[in-house]
PDB file of C-alpha atoms in Angstrom:
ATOM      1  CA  UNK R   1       0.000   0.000   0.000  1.00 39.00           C
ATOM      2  CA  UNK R   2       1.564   3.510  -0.925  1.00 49.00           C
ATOM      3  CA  UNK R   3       1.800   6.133   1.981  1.00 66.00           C
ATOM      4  CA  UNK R   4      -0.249   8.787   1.735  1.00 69.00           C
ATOM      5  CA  UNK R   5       1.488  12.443   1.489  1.00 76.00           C
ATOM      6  CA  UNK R   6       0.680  16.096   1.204  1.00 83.00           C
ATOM      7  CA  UNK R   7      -2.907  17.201   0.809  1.00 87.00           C
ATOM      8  CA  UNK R   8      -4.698  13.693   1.218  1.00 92.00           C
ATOM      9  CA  UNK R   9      -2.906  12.835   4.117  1.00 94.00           C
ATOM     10  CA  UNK R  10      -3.481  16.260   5.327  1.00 95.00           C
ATOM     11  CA  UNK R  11      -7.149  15.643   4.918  1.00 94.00           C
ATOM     12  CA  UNK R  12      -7.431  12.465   6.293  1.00 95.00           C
ATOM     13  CA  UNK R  13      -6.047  13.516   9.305  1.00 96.00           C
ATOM     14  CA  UNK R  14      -8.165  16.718   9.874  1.00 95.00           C
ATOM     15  CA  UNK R  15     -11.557  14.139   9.388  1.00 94.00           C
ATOM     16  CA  UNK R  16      -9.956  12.361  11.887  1.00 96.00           C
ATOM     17  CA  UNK R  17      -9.568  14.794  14.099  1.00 95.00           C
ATOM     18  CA  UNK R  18     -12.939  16.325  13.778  1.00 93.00           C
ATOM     19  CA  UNK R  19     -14.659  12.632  14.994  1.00 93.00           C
ATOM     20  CA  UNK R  20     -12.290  12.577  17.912  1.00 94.00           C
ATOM     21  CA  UNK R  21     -13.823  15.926  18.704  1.00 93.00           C
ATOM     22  CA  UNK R  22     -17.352  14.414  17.971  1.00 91.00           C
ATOM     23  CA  UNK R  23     -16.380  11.900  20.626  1.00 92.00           C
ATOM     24  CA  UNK R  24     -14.167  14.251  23.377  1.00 93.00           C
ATOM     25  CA  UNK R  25     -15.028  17.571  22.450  1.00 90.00           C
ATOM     26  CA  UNK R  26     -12.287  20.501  21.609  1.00 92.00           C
ATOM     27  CA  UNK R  27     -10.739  20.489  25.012  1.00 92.00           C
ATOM     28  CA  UNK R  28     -10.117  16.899  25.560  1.00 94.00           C
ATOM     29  CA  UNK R  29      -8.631  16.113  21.968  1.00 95.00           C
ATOM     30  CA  UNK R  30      -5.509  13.468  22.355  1.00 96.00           C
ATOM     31  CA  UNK R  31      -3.162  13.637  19.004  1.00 97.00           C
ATOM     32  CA  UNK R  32      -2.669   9.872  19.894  1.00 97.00           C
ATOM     33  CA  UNK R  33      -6.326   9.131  19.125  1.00 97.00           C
ATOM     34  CA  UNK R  34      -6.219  11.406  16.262  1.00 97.00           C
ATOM     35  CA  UNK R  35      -3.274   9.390  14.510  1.00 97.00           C
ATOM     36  CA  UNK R  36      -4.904   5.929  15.728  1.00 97.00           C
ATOM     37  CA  UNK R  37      -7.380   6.598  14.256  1.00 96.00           C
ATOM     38  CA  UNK R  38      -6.232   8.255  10.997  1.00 96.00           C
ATOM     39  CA  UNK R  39      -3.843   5.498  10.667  1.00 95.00           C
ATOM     40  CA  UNK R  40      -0.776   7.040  11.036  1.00 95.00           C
ATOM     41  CA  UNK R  41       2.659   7.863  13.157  1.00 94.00           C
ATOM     42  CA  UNK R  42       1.658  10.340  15.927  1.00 95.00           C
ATOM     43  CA  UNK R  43       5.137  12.205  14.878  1.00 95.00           C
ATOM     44  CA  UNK R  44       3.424  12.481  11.814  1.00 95.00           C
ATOM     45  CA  UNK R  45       0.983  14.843  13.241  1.00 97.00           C
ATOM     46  CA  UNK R  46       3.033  16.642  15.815  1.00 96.00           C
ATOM     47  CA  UNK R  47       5.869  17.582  12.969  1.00 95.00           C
ATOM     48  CA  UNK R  48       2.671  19.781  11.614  1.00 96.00           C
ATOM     49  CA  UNK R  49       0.765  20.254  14.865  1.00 97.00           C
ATOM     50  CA  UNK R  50       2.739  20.587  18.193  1.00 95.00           C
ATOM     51  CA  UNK R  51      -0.123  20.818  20.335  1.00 95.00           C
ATOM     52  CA  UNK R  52      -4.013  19.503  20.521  1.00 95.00           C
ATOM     53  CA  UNK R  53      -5.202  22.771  20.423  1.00 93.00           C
ATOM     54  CA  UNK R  54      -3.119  23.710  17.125  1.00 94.00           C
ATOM     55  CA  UNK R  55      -4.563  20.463  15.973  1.00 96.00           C
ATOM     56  CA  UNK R  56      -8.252  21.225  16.756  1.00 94.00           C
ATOM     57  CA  UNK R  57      -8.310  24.926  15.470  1.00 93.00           C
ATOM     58  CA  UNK R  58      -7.079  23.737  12.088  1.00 93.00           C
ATOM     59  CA  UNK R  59      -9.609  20.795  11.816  1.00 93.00           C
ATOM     60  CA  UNK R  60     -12.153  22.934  12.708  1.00 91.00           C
ATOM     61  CA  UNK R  61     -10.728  25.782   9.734  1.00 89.00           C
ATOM     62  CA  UNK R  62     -11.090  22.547   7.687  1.00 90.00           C
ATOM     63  CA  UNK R  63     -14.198  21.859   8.086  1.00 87.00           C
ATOM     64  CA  UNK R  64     -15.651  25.169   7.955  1.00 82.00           C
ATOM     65  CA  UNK R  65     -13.792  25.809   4.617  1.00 73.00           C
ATOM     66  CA  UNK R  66     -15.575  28.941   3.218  1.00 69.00           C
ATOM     67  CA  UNK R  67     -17.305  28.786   0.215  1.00 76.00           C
ATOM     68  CA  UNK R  68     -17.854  31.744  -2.128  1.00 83.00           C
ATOM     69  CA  UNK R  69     -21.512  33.205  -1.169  1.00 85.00           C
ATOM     70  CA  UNK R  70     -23.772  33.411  -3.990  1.00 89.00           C
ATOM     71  CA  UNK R  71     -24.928  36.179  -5.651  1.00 93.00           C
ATOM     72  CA  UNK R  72     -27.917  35.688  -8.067  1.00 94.00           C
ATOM     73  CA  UNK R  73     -29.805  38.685  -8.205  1.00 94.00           C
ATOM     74  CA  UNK R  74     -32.473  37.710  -5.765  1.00 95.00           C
ATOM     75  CA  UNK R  75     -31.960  38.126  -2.082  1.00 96.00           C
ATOM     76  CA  UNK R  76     -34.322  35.415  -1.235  1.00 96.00           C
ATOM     77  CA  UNK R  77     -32.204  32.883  -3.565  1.00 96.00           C
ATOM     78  CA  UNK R  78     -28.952  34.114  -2.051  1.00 95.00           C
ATOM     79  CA  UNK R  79     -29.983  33.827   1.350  1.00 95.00           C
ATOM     80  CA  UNK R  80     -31.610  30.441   0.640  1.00 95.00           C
ATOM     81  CA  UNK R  81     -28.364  29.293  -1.110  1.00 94.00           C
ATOM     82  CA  UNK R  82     -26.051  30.772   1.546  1.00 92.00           C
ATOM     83  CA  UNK R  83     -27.772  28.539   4.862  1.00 92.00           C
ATOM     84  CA  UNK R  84     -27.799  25.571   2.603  1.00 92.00           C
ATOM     85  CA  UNK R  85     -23.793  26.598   2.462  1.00 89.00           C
ATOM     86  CA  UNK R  86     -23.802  26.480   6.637  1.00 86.00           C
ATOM     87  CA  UNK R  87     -26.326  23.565   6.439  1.00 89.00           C
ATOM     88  CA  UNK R  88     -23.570  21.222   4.957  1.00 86.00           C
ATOM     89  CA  UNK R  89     -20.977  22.711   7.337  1.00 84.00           C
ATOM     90  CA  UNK R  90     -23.311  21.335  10.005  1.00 80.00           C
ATOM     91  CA  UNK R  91     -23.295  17.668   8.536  1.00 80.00           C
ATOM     92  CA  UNK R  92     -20.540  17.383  10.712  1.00 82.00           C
ATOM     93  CA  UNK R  93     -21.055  16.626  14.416  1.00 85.00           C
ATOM     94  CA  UNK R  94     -17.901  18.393  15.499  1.00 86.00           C
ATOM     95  CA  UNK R  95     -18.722  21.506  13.339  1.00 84.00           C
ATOM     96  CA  UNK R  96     -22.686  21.385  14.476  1.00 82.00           C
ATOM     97  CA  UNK R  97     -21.277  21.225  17.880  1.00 84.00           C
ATOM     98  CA  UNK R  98     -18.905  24.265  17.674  1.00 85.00           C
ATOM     99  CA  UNK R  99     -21.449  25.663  16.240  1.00 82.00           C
ATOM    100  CA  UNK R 100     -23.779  25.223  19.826  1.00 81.00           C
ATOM    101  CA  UNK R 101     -20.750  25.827  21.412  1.00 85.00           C
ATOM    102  CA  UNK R 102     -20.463  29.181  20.232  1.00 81.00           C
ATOM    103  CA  UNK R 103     -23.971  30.355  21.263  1.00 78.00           C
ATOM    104  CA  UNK R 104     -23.832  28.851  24.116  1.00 81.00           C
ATOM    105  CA  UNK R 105     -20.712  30.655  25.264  1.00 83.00           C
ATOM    106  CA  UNK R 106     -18.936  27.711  26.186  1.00 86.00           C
ATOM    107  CA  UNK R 107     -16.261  28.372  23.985  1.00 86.00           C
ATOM    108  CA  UNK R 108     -12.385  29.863  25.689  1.00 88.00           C
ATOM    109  CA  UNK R 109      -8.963  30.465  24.786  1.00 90.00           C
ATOM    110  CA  UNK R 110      -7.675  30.083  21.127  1.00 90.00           C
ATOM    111  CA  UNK R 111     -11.024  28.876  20.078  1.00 89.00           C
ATOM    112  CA  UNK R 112     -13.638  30.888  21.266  1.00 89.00           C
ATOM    113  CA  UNK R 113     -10.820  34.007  19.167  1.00 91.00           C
ATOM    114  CA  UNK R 114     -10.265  31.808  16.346  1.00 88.00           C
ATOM    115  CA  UNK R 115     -14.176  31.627  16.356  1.00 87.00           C
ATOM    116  CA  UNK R 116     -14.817  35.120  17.049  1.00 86.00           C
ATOM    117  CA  UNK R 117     -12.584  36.172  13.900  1.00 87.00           C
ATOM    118  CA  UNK R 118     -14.414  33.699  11.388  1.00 84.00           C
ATOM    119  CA  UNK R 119     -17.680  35.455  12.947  1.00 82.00           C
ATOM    120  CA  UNK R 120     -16.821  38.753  11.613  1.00 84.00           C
ATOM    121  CA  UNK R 121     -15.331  37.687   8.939  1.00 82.00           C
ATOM    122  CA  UNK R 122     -18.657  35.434   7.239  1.00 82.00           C
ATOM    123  CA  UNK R 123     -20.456  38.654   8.807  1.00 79.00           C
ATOM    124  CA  UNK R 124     -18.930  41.189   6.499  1.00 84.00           C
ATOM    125  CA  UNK R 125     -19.542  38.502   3.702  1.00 86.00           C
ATOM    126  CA  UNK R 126     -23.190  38.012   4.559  1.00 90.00           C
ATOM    127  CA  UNK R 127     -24.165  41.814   4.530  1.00 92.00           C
ATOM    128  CA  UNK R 128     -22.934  42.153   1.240  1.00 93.00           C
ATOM    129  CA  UNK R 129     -26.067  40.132   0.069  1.00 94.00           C
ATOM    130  CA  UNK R 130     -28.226  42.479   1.923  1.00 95.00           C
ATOM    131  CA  UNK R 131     -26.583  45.209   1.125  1.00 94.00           C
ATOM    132  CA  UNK R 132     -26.759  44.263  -2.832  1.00 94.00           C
ATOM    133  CA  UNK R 133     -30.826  43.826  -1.761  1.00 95.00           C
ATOM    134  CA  UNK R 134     -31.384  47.174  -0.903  1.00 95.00           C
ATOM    135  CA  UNK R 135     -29.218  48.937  -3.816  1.00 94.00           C
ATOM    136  CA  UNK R 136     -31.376  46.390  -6.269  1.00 94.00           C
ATOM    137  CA  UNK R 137     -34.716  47.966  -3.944  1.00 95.00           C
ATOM    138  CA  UNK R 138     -35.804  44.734  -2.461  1.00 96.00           C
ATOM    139  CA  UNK R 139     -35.144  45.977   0.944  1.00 96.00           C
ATOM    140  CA  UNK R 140     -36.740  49.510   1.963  1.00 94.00           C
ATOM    141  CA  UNK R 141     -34.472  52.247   1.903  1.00 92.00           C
ATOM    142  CA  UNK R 142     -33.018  53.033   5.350  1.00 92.00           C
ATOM    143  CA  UNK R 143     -33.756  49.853   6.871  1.00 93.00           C
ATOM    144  CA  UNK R 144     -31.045  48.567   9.213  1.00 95.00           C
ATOM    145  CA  UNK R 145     -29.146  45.988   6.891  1.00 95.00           C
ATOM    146  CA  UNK R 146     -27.486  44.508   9.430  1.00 95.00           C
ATOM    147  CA  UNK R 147     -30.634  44.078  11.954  1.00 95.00           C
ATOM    148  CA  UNK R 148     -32.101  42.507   8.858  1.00 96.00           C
ATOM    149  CA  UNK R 149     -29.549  40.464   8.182  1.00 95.00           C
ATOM    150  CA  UNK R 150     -28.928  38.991  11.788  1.00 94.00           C
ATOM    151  CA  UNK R 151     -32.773  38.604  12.127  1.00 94.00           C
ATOM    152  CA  UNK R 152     -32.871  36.496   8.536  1.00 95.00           C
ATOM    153  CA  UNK R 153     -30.018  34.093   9.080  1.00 93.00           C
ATOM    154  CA  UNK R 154     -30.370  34.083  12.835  1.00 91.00           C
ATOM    155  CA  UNK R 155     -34.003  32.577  12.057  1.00 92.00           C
ATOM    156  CA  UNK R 156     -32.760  29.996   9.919  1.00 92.00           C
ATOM    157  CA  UNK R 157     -29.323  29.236  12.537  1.00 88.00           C
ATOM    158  CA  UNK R 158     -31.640  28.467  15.349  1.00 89.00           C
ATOM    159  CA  UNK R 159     -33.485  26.114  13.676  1.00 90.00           C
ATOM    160  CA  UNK R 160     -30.503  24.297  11.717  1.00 87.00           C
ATOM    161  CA  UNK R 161     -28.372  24.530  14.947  1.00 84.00           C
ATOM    162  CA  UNK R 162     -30.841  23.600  18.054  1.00 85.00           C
ATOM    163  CA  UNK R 163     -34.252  22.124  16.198  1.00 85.00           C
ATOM    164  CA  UNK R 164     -33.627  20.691  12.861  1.00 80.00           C
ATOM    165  CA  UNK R 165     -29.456  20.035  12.067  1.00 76.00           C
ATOM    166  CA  UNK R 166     -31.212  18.827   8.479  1.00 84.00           C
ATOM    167  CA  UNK R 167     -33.610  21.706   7.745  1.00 87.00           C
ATOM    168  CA  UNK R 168     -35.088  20.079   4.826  1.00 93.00           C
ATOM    169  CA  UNK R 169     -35.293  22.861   1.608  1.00 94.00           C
ATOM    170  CA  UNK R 170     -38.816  23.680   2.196  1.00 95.00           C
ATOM    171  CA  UNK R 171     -38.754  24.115   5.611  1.00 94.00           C
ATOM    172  CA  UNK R 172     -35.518  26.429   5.084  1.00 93.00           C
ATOM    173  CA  UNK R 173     -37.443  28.458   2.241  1.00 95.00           C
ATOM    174  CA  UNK R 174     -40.338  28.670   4.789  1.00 95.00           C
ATOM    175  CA  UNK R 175     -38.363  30.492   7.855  1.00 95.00           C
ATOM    176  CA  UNK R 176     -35.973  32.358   5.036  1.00 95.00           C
ATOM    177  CA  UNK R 177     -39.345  33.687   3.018  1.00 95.00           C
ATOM    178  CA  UNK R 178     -41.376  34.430   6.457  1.00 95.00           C
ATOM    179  CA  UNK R 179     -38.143  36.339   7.997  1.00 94.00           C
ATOM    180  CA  UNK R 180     -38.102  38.669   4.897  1.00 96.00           C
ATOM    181  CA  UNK R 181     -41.332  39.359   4.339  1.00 94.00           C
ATOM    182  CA  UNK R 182     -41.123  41.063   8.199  1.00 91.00           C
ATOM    183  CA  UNK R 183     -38.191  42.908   6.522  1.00 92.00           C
ATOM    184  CA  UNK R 184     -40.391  44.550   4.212  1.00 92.00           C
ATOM    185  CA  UNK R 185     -38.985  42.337   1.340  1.00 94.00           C
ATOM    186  CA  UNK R 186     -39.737  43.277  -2.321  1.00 93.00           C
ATOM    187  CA  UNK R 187     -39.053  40.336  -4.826  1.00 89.00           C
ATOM    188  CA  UNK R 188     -36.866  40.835  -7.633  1.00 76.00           C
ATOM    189  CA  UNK R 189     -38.648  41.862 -11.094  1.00 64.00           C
ATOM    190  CA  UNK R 190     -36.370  37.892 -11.565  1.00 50.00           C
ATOM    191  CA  UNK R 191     -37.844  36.430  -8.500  1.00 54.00           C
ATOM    192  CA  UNK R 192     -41.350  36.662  -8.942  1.00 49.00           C
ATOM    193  CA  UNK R 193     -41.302  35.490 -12.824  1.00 46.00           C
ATOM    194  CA  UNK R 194     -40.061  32.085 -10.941  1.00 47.00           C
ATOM    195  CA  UNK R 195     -42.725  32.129  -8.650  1.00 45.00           C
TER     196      UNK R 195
END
């Protein structure tokens, strides 16, 4: 059997890590358990990762691997698009859990900053949809983008993250579609010729 190198070893050892965090959690990750169960030499790990925590903060980068946010000239259709984006980040129990973690406020340390930083970071990506919205006029002018924006996608977090970690499409279109339409939403002239 050939070794693996480079980027697929990388990988498999990040997945690996993430289920050891399904099963211990962030704080309690052992690299020993990670290489068990990835299959390979624990120096294998710690010549890339000295520590656990180094470890989990780049699984957890890994599996919340950002994905360009759509832009398709409806704001319902972006938003739609962009929680079916954080939908498959939440396939994973570790990420789903980080995820709870984080609203929670049981995240410290590294984490809870590494955390914080992707926050603002998808945050200043998500307004841009919004933002688009109201220059295209489906949002009033003056609303509060960001207000809007944190009441749309929080709607649609709470369910994915504490209710439903599936959200099947309709029910997502539901909460998206009932959230905006308390924003004073205005379909695109391209929106309503699909409806």
């Amino acid at each position: 059997m050939k070794k693996q190198r480079g980027t697929p070893l990388i990988t498999k050892i990040l997945d690996a890590a993430l289920m050891e965090i399904t099963r211990v959690g962030p704080y309690d990750l052992a690299i020993e358990d990670v290489a068990k169960r990835a299959d390979v030499n624990k120096t294998t790990i710690y010549r890339r990762w000295p520590t656990p925590q180094a470890l989990v903060l780049s699984a957890f980068e890994h599996g919340s691997a950002k994905a360009p946010l759509p832009d398709t000239g409806s704001l319902r259709e972006d938003v739609v698009e962009a929680v079916k984006l954080m939908r498959e980040v939440c396939r994973s129990p570790a990420m789903l859990s980080l995820a709870r973690m984080q609203l929670t406020g049981e995240l410290t340390g590294e984490l809870r900053e590494w955390l914080i930083s992707r926050t603002k970071d998808t945050d200043c990506d998500t307004l841009v949809m919004f933002q688009r919205a109201q220059a295209r006029g489906e949002l009033p002018t003056g609303s509060d983008i960001e207000l809007v924006r944190d009441l749309v996608l929080g709607s649609a977090q709470y369910v994915l993250y504490f209710r439903d970690a599936e959200l099947a499409d309709h029910k997502l279109e539901q909460i998206i579609g009932m959230s905006l339409t308390g924003a004073g939403y205005m379909p695109a002239a391209a929106d309503t010729q699909r409806t």
